[in-house]
PDB file of N, CA and C in Angstrom:
ATOM      1  N   MET A   1     -28.910  13.257  -9.816  1.00 69.00           N
ATOM      2  CA  MET A   1     -27.663  12.604  -9.453  1.00 69.00           C
ATOM      3  C   MET A   1     -26.502  13.569  -9.714  1.00 69.00           C
ATOM      4  N   SER A   2     -25.602  13.674  -8.765  1.00 91.00           N
ATOM      5  CA  SER A   2     -24.467  14.580  -8.935  1.00 91.00           C
ATOM      6  C   SER A   2     -23.331  13.894  -9.694  1.00 91.00           C
ATOM      7  N   ILE A   3     -22.474  14.710 -10.242  1.00 95.00           N
ATOM      8  CA  ILE A   3     -21.295  14.204 -10.945  1.00 95.00           C
ATOM      9  C   ILE A   3     -20.321  13.646  -9.919  1.00 95.00           C
ATOM     10  N   PRO A   4     -19.771  12.434 -10.143  1.00 98.00           N
ATOM     11  CA  PRO A   4     -18.793  11.886  -9.207  1.00 98.00           C
ATOM     12  C   PRO A   4     -17.518  12.732  -9.175  1.00 98.00           C
ATOM     13  N   ASN A   5     -17.011  12.939  -7.966  1.00 98.00           N
ATOM     14  CA  ASN A   5     -15.735  13.637  -7.773  1.00 98.00           C
ATOM     15  C   ASN A   5     -14.661  12.592  -7.527  1.00 98.00           C
ATOM     16  N   LEU A   6     -13.677  12.558  -8.411  1.00 98.00           N
ATOM     17  CA  LEU A   6     -12.600  11.588  -8.302  1.00 98.00           C
ATOM     18  C   LEU A   6     -11.299  12.290  -7.937  1.00 98.00           C
ATOM     19  N   LEU A   7     -10.460  11.599  -7.180  1.00 98.00           N
ATOM     20  CA  LEU A   7      -9.179  12.141  -6.748  1.00 98.00           C
ATOM     21  C   LEU A   7      -8.048  11.280  -7.276  1.00 98.00           C
ATOM     22  N   SER A   8      -7.082  11.905  -7.918  1.00 98.00           N
ATOM     23  CA  SER A   8      -5.852  11.244  -8.321  1.00 98.00           C
ATOM     24  C   SER A   8      -4.732  11.726  -7.405  1.00 98.00           C
ATOM     25  N   ILE A   9      -4.102  10.789  -6.725  1.00 98.00           N
ATOM     26  CA  ILE A   9      -2.918  11.080  -5.919  1.00 98.00           C
ATOM     27  C   ILE A   9      -1.757  10.500  -6.701  1.00 98.00           C
ATOM     28  N   ALA A  10      -0.962  11.389  -7.318  1.00 98.00           N
ATOM     29  CA  ALA A  10       0.052  10.893  -8.246  1.00 98.00           C
ATOM     30  C   ALA A  10       1.046  11.988  -8.609  1.00 98.00           C
ATOM     31  N   GLY A  11       2.018  11.608  -9.417  1.00 97.00           N
ATOM     32  CA  GLY A  11       3.003  12.553  -9.930  1.00 97.00           C
ATOM     33  C   GLY A  11       2.489  13.257 -11.164  1.00 97.00           C
ATOM     34  N   SER A  12       3.216  14.294 -11.540  1.00 97.00           N
ATOM     35  CA  SER A  12       2.867  15.104 -12.707  1.00 97.00           C
ATOM     36  C   SER A  12       3.740  14.718 -13.894  1.00 97.00           C
ATOM     37  N   ASP A  13       3.121  14.496 -15.049  1.00 96.00           N
ATOM     38  CA  ASP A  13       3.830  14.183 -16.296  1.00 96.00           C
ATOM     39  C   ASP A  13       3.575  15.309 -17.287  1.00 96.00           C
ATOM     40  N   PRO A  14       4.572  16.176 -17.524  1.00 95.00           N
ATOM     41  CA  PRO A  14       4.359  17.304 -18.416  1.00 95.00           C
ATOM     42  C   PRO A  14       3.990  16.918 -19.853  1.00 95.00           C
ATOM     43  N   SER A  15       4.296  15.682 -20.270  1.00 95.00           N
ATOM     44  CA  SER A  15       3.938  15.276 -21.629  1.00 95.00           C
ATOM     45  C   SER A  15       2.475  14.843 -21.727  1.00 95.00           C
ATOM     46  N   GLY A  16       1.804  14.671 -20.580  1.00 94.00           N
ATOM     47  CA  GLY A  16       0.376  14.355 -20.570  1.00 94.00           C
ATOM     48  C   GLY A  16       0.028  12.900 -20.757  1.00 94.00           C
ATOM     49  N   GLY A  17       1.026  12.030 -20.874  1.00 94.00           N
ATOM     50  CA  GLY A  17       0.743  10.627 -21.133  1.00 94.00           C
ATOM     51  C   GLY A  17       0.569   9.768 -19.901  1.00 94.00           C
ATOM     52  N   ALA A  18       0.869  10.314 -18.742  1.00 94.00           N
ATOM     53  CA  ALA A  18       0.768   9.540 -17.492  1.00 94.00           C
ATOM     54  C   ALA A  18       0.472  10.506 -16.346  1.00 94.00           C
ATOM     55  N   GLY A  19       0.445   9.974 -15.143  1.00 95.00           N
ATOM     56  CA  GLY A  19       0.280  10.814 -13.964  1.00 95.00           C
ATOM     57  C   GLY A  19      -1.047  11.533 -13.920  1.00 95.00           C
ATOM     58  N   ILE A  20      -1.043  12.636 -13.159  1.00 97.00           N
ATOM     59  CA  ILE A  20      -2.297  13.358 -12.947  1.00 97.00           C
ATOM     60  C   ILE A  20      -2.896  13.891 -14.237  1.00 97.00           C
ATOM     61  N   GLN A  21      -2.049  14.270 -15.192  1.00 97.00           N
ATOM     62  CA  GLN A  21      -2.586  14.792 -16.452  1.00 97.00           C
ATOM     63  C   GLN A  21      -3.411  13.730 -17.173  1.00 97.00           C
ATOM     64  N   ALA A  22      -2.893  12.523 -17.261  1.00 97.00           N
ATOM     65  CA  ALA A  22      -3.636  11.442 -17.923  1.00 97.00           C
ATOM     66  C   ALA A  22      -4.879  11.064 -17.125  1.00 97.00           C
ATOM     67  N   ASP A  23      -4.756  11.058 -15.791  1.00 98.00           N
ATOM     68  CA  ASP A  23      -5.914  10.725 -14.963  1.00 98.00           C
ATOM     69  C   ASP A  23      -7.039  11.730 -15.167  1.00 98.00           C
ATOM     70  N   LEU A  24      -6.713  13.019 -15.201  1.00 98.00           N
ATOM     71  CA  LEU A  24      -7.752  14.031 -15.407  1.00 98.00           C
ATOM     72  C   LEU A  24      -8.454  13.852 -16.751  1.00 98.00           C
ATOM     73  N   LYS A  25      -7.695  13.526 -17.786  1.00 97.00           N
ATOM     74  CA  LYS A  25      -8.303  13.273 -19.101  1.00 97.00           C
ATOM     75  C   LYS A  25      -9.274  12.090 -19.019  1.00 97.00           C
ATOM     76  N   THR A  26      -8.854  11.037 -18.331  1.00 97.00           N
ATOM     77  CA  THR A  26      -9.690   9.843 -18.209  1.00 97.00           C
ATOM     78  C   THR A  26     -10.947  10.128 -17.393  1.00 97.00           C
ATOM     79  N   PHE A  27     -10.792  10.852 -16.283  1.00 98.00           N
ATOM     80  CA  PHE A  27     -11.955  11.205 -15.459  1.00 98.00           C
ATOM     81  C   PHE A  27     -12.974  11.983 -16.294  1.00 98.00           C
ATOM     82  N   THR A  28     -12.500  12.972 -17.032  1.00 97.00           N
ATOM     83  CA  THR A  28     -13.376  13.801 -17.857  1.00 97.00           C
ATOM     84  C   THR A  28     -14.075  12.968 -18.932  1.00 97.00           C
ATOM     85  N   ALA A  29     -13.343  12.063 -19.565  1.00 98.00           N
ATOM     86  CA  ALA A  29     -13.917  11.213 -20.617  1.00 98.00           C
ATOM     87  C   ALA A  29     -15.048  10.344 -20.088  1.00 98.00           C
ATOM     88  N   HIS A  30     -15.031  10.067 -18.779  1.00 97.00           N
ATOM     89  CA  HIS A  30     -16.071   9.241 -18.167  1.00 97.00           C
ATOM     90  C   HIS A  30     -17.119  10.073 -17.429  1.00 97.00           C
ATOM     91  N   GLY A  31     -17.118  11.382 -17.677  1.00 97.00           N
ATOM     92  CA  GLY A  31     -18.140  12.254 -17.110  1.00 97.00           C
ATOM     93  C   GLY A  31     -17.962  12.571 -15.637  1.00 97.00           C
ATOM     94  N   CYS A  32     -16.738  12.472 -15.148  1.00 98.00           N
ATOM     95  CA  CYS A  32     -16.462  12.733 -13.739  1.00 98.00           C
ATOM     96  C   CYS A  32     -15.683  14.036 -13.583  1.00 98.00           C
ATOM     97  N   PHE A  33     -15.720  14.587 -12.362  1.00 97.00           N
ATOM     98  CA  PHE A  33     -14.946  15.781 -12.024  1.00 97.00           C
ATOM     99  C   PHE A  33     -13.661  15.316 -11.352  1.00 97.00           C
ATOM    100  N   GLY A  34     -12.523  15.753 -11.881  1.00 98.00           N
ATOM    101  CA  GLY A  34     -11.237  15.312 -11.357  1.00 98.00           C
ATOM    102  C   GLY A  34     -10.582  16.320 -10.442  1.00 98.00           C
ATOM    103  N   THR A  35     -10.001  15.816  -9.349  1.00 98.00           N
ATOM    104  CA  THR A  35      -9.184  16.605  -8.445  1.00 98.00           C
ATOM    105  C   THR A  35      -7.846  15.889  -8.295  1.00 98.00           C
ATOM    106  N   THR A  36      -6.829  16.616  -7.794  1.00 98.00           N
ATOM    107  CA  THR A  36      -5.509  15.998  -7.695  1.00 98.00           C
ATOM    108  C   THR A  36      -4.764  16.408  -6.434  1.00 98.00           C
ATOM    109  N   VAL A  37      -3.905  15.515  -5.995  1.00 98.00           N
ATOM    110  CA  VAL A  37      -2.870  15.799  -5.010  1.00 98.00           C
ATOM    111  C   VAL A  37      -1.573  15.391  -5.681  1.00 98.00           C
ATOM    112  N   VAL A  38      -0.657  16.343  -5.839  1.00 98.00           N
ATOM    113  CA  VAL A  38       0.584  16.106  -6.586  1.00 98.00           C
ATOM    114  C   VAL A  38       1.674  15.604  -5.641  1.00 98.00           C
ATOM    115  N   THR A  39       2.205  14.423  -5.938  1.00 97.00           N
ATOM    116  CA  THR A  39       3.224  13.799  -5.096  1.00 97.00           C
ATOM    117  C   THR A  39       4.644  13.996  -5.607  1.00 97.00           C
ATOM    118  N   ALA A  40       4.781  14.365  -6.871  1.00 97.00           N
ATOM    119  CA  ALA A  40       6.110  14.569  -7.452  1.00 97.00           C
ATOM    120  C   ALA A  40       5.983  15.295  -8.779  1.00 97.00           C
ATOM    121  N   LEU A  41       7.011  16.043  -9.109  1.00 97.00           N
ATOM    122  CA  LEU A  41       7.131  16.655 -10.430  1.00 97.00           C
ATOM    123  C   LEU A  41       8.152  15.846 -11.206  1.00 97.00           C
ATOM    124  N   THR A  42       7.919  15.704 -12.494  1.00 96.00           N
ATOM    125  CA  THR A  42       8.897  14.995 -13.316  1.00 96.00           C
ATOM    126  C   THR A  42       9.358  15.873 -14.471  1.00 96.00           C
ATOM    127  N   ALA A  43      10.594  15.638 -14.883  1.00 96.00           N
ATOM    128  CA  ALA A  43      11.101  16.155 -16.149  1.00 96.00           C
ATOM    129  C   ALA A  43      10.943  14.968 -17.095  1.00 96.00           C
ATOM    130  N   GLN A  44      10.012  15.076 -18.021  1.00 95.00           N
ATOM    131  CA  GLN A  44       9.600  13.902 -18.782  1.00 95.00           C
ATOM    132  C   GLN A  44       9.068  14.322 -20.138  1.00 95.00           C
ATOM    133  N   ASN A  45       9.284  13.451 -21.119  1.00 95.00           N
ATOM    134  CA  ASN A  45       8.639  13.622 -22.414  1.00 95.00           C
ATOM    135  C   ASN A  45       8.128  12.259 -22.852  1.00 95.00           C
ATOM    136  N   THR A  46       7.750  12.128 -24.095  1.00 94.00           N
ATOM    137  CA  THR A  46       7.185  10.857 -24.556  1.00 94.00           C
ATOM    138  C   THR A  46       8.229   9.752 -24.667  1.00 94.00           C
ATOM    139  N   ARG A  47       9.499  10.114 -24.566  1.00 95.00           N
ATOM    140  CA  ARG A  47      10.569   9.115 -24.671  1.00 95.00           C
ATOM    141  C   ARG A  47      11.132   8.670 -23.334  1.00 95.00           C
ATOM    142  N   GLY A  48      10.859   9.399 -22.264  1.00 95.00           N
ATOM    143  CA  GLY A  48      11.387   8.961 -20.977  1.00 95.00           C
ATOM    144  C   GLY A  48      11.411  10.037 -19.925  1.00 95.00           C
ATOM    145  N   VAL A  49      11.828   9.626 -18.738  1.00 95.00           N
ATOM    146  CA  VAL A  49      11.922  10.503 -17.578  1.00 95.00           C
ATOM    147  C   VAL A  49      13.389  10.848 -17.353  1.00 95.00           C
ATOM    148  N   THR A  50      13.676  12.150 -17.201  1.00 96.00           N
ATOM    149  CA  THR A  50      15.061  12.566 -16.950  1.00 96.00           C
ATOM    150  C   THR A  50      15.270  13.093 -15.541  1.00 96.00           C
ATOM    151  N   GLY A  51      14.178  13.294 -14.794  1.00 96.00           N
ATOM    152  CA  GLY A  51      14.321  13.753 -13.424  1.00 96.00           C
ATOM    153  C   GLY A  51      13.010  13.675 -12.664  1.00 96.00           C
ATOM    154  N   VAL A  52      13.133  13.537 -11.334  1.00 95.00           N
ATOM    155  CA  VAL A  52      11.960  13.482 -10.452  1.00 95.00           C
ATOM    156  C   VAL A  52      12.249  14.347  -9.235  1.00 95.00           C
ATOM    157  N   LEU A  53      11.293  15.207  -8.881  1.00 96.00           N
ATOM    158  CA  LEU A  53      11.383  16.037  -7.684  1.00 96.00           C
ATOM    159  C   LEU A  53      10.195  15.680  -6.791  1.00 96.00           C
ATOM    160  N   PRO A  54      10.430  14.851  -5.761  1.00 96.00           N
ATOM    161  CA  PRO A  54       9.325  14.467  -4.878  1.00 96.00           C
ATOM    162  C   PRO A  54       8.789  15.661  -4.093  1.00 96.00           C
ATOM    163  N   THR A  55       7.484  15.658  -3.861  1.00 97.00           N
ATOM    164  CA  THR A  55       6.837  16.655  -3.008  1.00 97.00           C
ATOM    165  C   THR A  55       7.031  16.223  -1.554  1.00 97.00           C
ATOM    166  N   GLU A  56       7.333  17.171  -0.667  1.00 96.00           N
ATOM    167  CA  GLU A  56       7.503  16.830   0.742  1.00 96.00           C
ATOM    168  C   GLU A  56       6.224  16.201   1.286  1.00 96.00           C
ATOM    169  N   ALA A  57       6.386  15.167   2.115  1.00 97.00           N
ATOM    170  CA  ALA A  57       5.240  14.423   2.642  1.00 97.00           C
ATOM    171  C   ALA A  57       4.257  15.328   3.383  1.00 97.00           C
ATOM    172  N   GLY A  58       4.772  16.269   4.148  1.00 96.00           N
ATOM    173  CA  GLY A  58       3.891  17.183   4.878  1.00 96.00           C
ATOM    174  C   GLY A  58       3.033  18.017   3.957  1.00 96.00           C
ATOM    175  N   PHE A  59       3.597  18.412   2.818  1.00 97.00           N
ATOM    176  CA  PHE A  59       2.820  19.206   1.868  1.00 97.00           C
ATOM    177  C   PHE A  59       1.792  18.349   1.140  1.00 97.00           C
ATOM    178  N   VAL A  60       2.128  17.096   0.877  1.00 97.00           N
ATOM    179  CA  VAL A  60       1.142  16.173   0.297  1.00 97.00           C
ATOM    180  C   VAL A  60      -0.038  16.050   1.262  1.00 97.00           C
ATOM    181  N   ALA A  61       0.264  15.891   2.548  1.00 97.00           N
ATOM    182  CA  ALA A  61      -0.802  15.804   3.563  1.00 97.00           C
ATOM    183  C   ALA A  61      -1.622  17.089   3.609  1.00 97.00           C
ATOM    184  N   ASP A  62      -0.950  18.247   3.491  1.00 97.00           N
ATOM    185  CA  ASP A  62      -1.666  19.533   3.484  1.00 97.00           C
ATOM    186  C   ASP A  62      -2.607  19.637   2.289  1.00 97.00           C
ATOM    187  N   GLN A  63      -2.123  19.220   1.101  1.00 98.00           N
ATOM    188  CA  GLN A  63      -2.978  19.251  -0.088  1.00 98.00           C
ATOM    189  C   GLN A  63      -4.230  18.411   0.135  1.00 98.00           C
ATOM    190  N   LEU A  64      -4.023  17.205   0.651  1.00 97.00           N
ATOM    191  CA  LEU A  64      -5.136  16.278   0.854  1.00 97.00           C
ATOM    192  C   LEU A  64      -6.124  16.807   1.888  1.00 97.00           C
ATOM    193  N   ALA A  65      -5.618  17.281   3.015  1.00 97.00           N
ATOM    194  CA  ALA A  65      -6.501  17.785   4.074  1.00 97.00           C
ATOM    195  C   ALA A  65      -7.314  18.985   3.607  1.00 97.00           C
ATOM    196  N   THR A  66      -6.667  19.895   2.893  1.00 98.00           N
ATOM    197  CA  THR A  66      -7.357  21.090   2.405  1.00 98.00           C
ATOM    198  C   THR A  66      -8.428  20.724   1.394  1.00 98.00           C
ATOM    199  N   LEU A  67      -8.114  19.818   0.482  1.00 98.00           N
ATOM    200  CA  LEU A  67      -9.094  19.376  -0.507  1.00 98.00           C
ATOM    201  C   LEU A  67     -10.286  18.706   0.169  1.00 98.00           C
ATOM    202  N   LEU A  68     -10.014  17.781   1.086  1.00 98.00           N
ATOM    203  CA  LEU A  68     -11.092  17.037   1.738  1.00 98.00           C
ATOM    204  C   LEU A  68     -11.946  17.905   2.639  1.00 98.00           C
ATOM    205  N   ASP A  69     -11.420  19.035   3.067  1.00 98.00           N
ATOM    206  CA  ASP A  69     -12.190  19.979   3.879  1.00 98.00           C
ATOM    207  C   ASP A  69     -13.305  20.647   3.077  1.00 98.00           C
ATOM    208  N   ASP A  70     -13.193  20.616   1.752  1.00 97.00           N
ATOM    209  CA  ASP A  70     -14.112  21.356   0.900  1.00 97.00           C
ATOM    210  C   ASP A  70     -14.828  20.512  -0.150  1.00 97.00           C
ATOM    211  N   VAL A  71     -14.218  19.428  -0.601  1.00 97.00           N
ATOM    212  CA  VAL A  71     -14.751  18.673  -1.736  1.00 97.00           C
ATOM    213  C   VAL A  71     -15.084  17.248  -1.311  1.00 97.00           C
ATOM    214  N   ARG A  72     -16.289  16.794  -1.669  1.00 97.00           N
ATOM    215  CA  ARG A  72     -16.672  15.396  -1.450  1.00 97.00           C
ATOM    216  C   ARG A  72     -15.932  14.539  -2.485  1.00 97.00           C
ATOM    217  N   ILE A  73     -15.237  13.521  -2.038  1.00 98.00           N
ATOM    218  CA  ILE A  73     -14.520  12.625  -2.940  1.00 98.00           C
ATOM    219  C   ILE A  73     -15.224  11.278  -2.942  1.00 98.00           C
ATOM    220  N   ASP A  74     -15.567  10.812  -4.144  1.00 98.00           N
ATOM    221  CA  ASP A  74     -16.296   9.559  -4.284  1.00 98.00           C
ATOM    222  C   ASP A  74     -15.400   8.359  -4.567  1.00 98.00           C
ATOM    223  N   ALA A  75     -14.232   8.610  -5.147  1.00 98.00           N
ATOM    224  CA  ALA A  75     -13.296   7.520  -5.435  1.00 98.00           C
ATOM    225  C   ALA A  75     -11.897   8.101  -5.563  1.00 98.00           C
ATOM    226  N   VAL A  76     -10.899   7.256  -5.274  1.00 98.00           N
ATOM    227  CA  VAL A  76      -9.498   7.678  -5.304  1.00 98.00           C
ATOM    228  C   VAL A  76      -8.709   6.732  -6.192  1.00 98.00           C
ATOM    229  N   LYS A  77      -7.840   7.310  -7.032  1.00 98.00           N
ATOM    230  CA  LYS A  77      -6.901   6.550  -7.846  1.00 98.00           C
ATOM    231  C   LYS A  77      -5.506   6.951  -7.386  1.00 98.00           C
ATOM    232  N   ILE A  78      -4.679   5.992  -7.019  1.00 97.00           N
ATOM    233  CA  ILE A  78      -3.331   6.290  -6.542  1.00 97.00           C
ATOM    234  C   ILE A  78      -2.316   5.839  -7.575  1.00 97.00           C
ATOM    235  N   GLY A  79      -1.409   6.753  -7.915  1.00 96.00           N
ATOM    236  CA  GLY A  79      -0.322   6.454  -8.832  1.00 96.00           C
ATOM    237  C   GLY A  79       1.009   6.551  -8.108  1.00 96.00           C
ATOM    238  N   MET A  80       1.978   7.206  -8.748  1.00 95.00           N
ATOM    239  CA  MET A  80       3.307   7.348  -8.171  1.00 95.00           C
ATOM    240  C   MET A  80       3.241   8.185  -6.893  1.00 95.00           C
ATOM    241  N   LEU A  81       3.756   7.654  -5.797  1.00 94.00           N
ATOM    242  CA  LEU A  81       3.729   8.387  -4.538  1.00 94.00           C
ATOM    243  C   LEU A  81       4.984   9.226  -4.326  1.00 94.00           C
ATOM    244  N   GLY A  82       6.061   8.913  -4.977  1.00 90.00           N
ATOM    245  CA  GLY A  82       7.242   9.784  -4.979  1.00 90.00           C
ATOM    246  C   GLY A  82       8.245   9.544  -3.877  1.00 90.00           C
ATOM    247  N   SER A  83       7.792   9.059  -2.706  1.00 92.00           N
ATOM    248  CA  SER A  83       8.730   8.804  -1.611  1.00 92.00           C
ATOM    249  C   SER A  83       8.130   7.829  -0.616  1.00 92.00           C
ATOM    250  N   VAL A  84       9.001   7.222   0.174  1.00 93.00           N
ATOM    251  CA  VAL A  84       8.565   6.304   1.230  1.00 93.00           C
ATOM    252  C   VAL A  84       7.748   7.060   2.259  1.00 93.00           C
ATOM    253  N   GLU A  85       8.147   8.305   2.567  1.00 94.00           N
ATOM    254  CA  GLU A  85       7.447   9.104   3.576  1.00 94.00           C
ATOM    255  C   GLU A  85       6.003   9.374   3.154  1.00 94.00           C
ATOM    256  N   VAL A  86       5.780   9.663   1.898  1.00 94.00           N
ATOM    257  CA  VAL A  86       4.415   9.884   1.409  1.00 94.00           C
ATOM    258  C   VAL A  86       3.622   8.582   1.501  1.00 94.00           C
ATOM    259  N   ALA A  87       4.236   7.474   1.115  1.00 92.00           N
ATOM    260  CA  ALA A  87       3.547   6.180   1.175  1.00 92.00           C
ATOM    261  C   ALA A  87       3.150   5.823   2.604  1.00 92.00           C
ATOM    262  N   ARG A  88       3.999   6.176   3.557  1.00 91.00           N
ATOM    263  CA  ARG A  88       3.727   5.875   4.966  1.00 91.00           C
ATOM    264  C   ARG A  88       2.817   6.903   5.625  1.00 91.00           C
ATOM    265  N   GLY A  89       2.604   8.031   4.965  1.00 85.00           N
ATOM    266  CA  GLY A  89       1.784   9.100   5.540  1.00 85.00           C
ATOM    267  C   GLY A  89       2.488   9.857   6.642  1.00 85.00           C
ATOM    268  N   GLU A  90       3.804   9.958   6.534  1.00 80.00           N
ATOM    269  CA  GLU A  90       4.610  10.635   7.569  1.00 80.00           C
ATOM    270  C   GLU A  90       4.669  12.125   7.356  1.00 80.00           C
TER     271      GLU A  90
END
């Protein structure tokens, strides 16, 4: 049996308590291989968020298409999408 490949589509939390960083920790703890598509960068610590820089929707689509061209994904976890355009897939 192969290791499940999981995908987190979410924002980045530099403090590691949320977003793709937390998802990767959780995937690993459950014996899965984690991959990510980053939808936004945050300026954040354990006390709060001071800024958000959304990733352009086209680049989010590029990340996803490139990943799916090479890696089998068994399950997807979606977090912060960062913009309406990303949510709509525009």
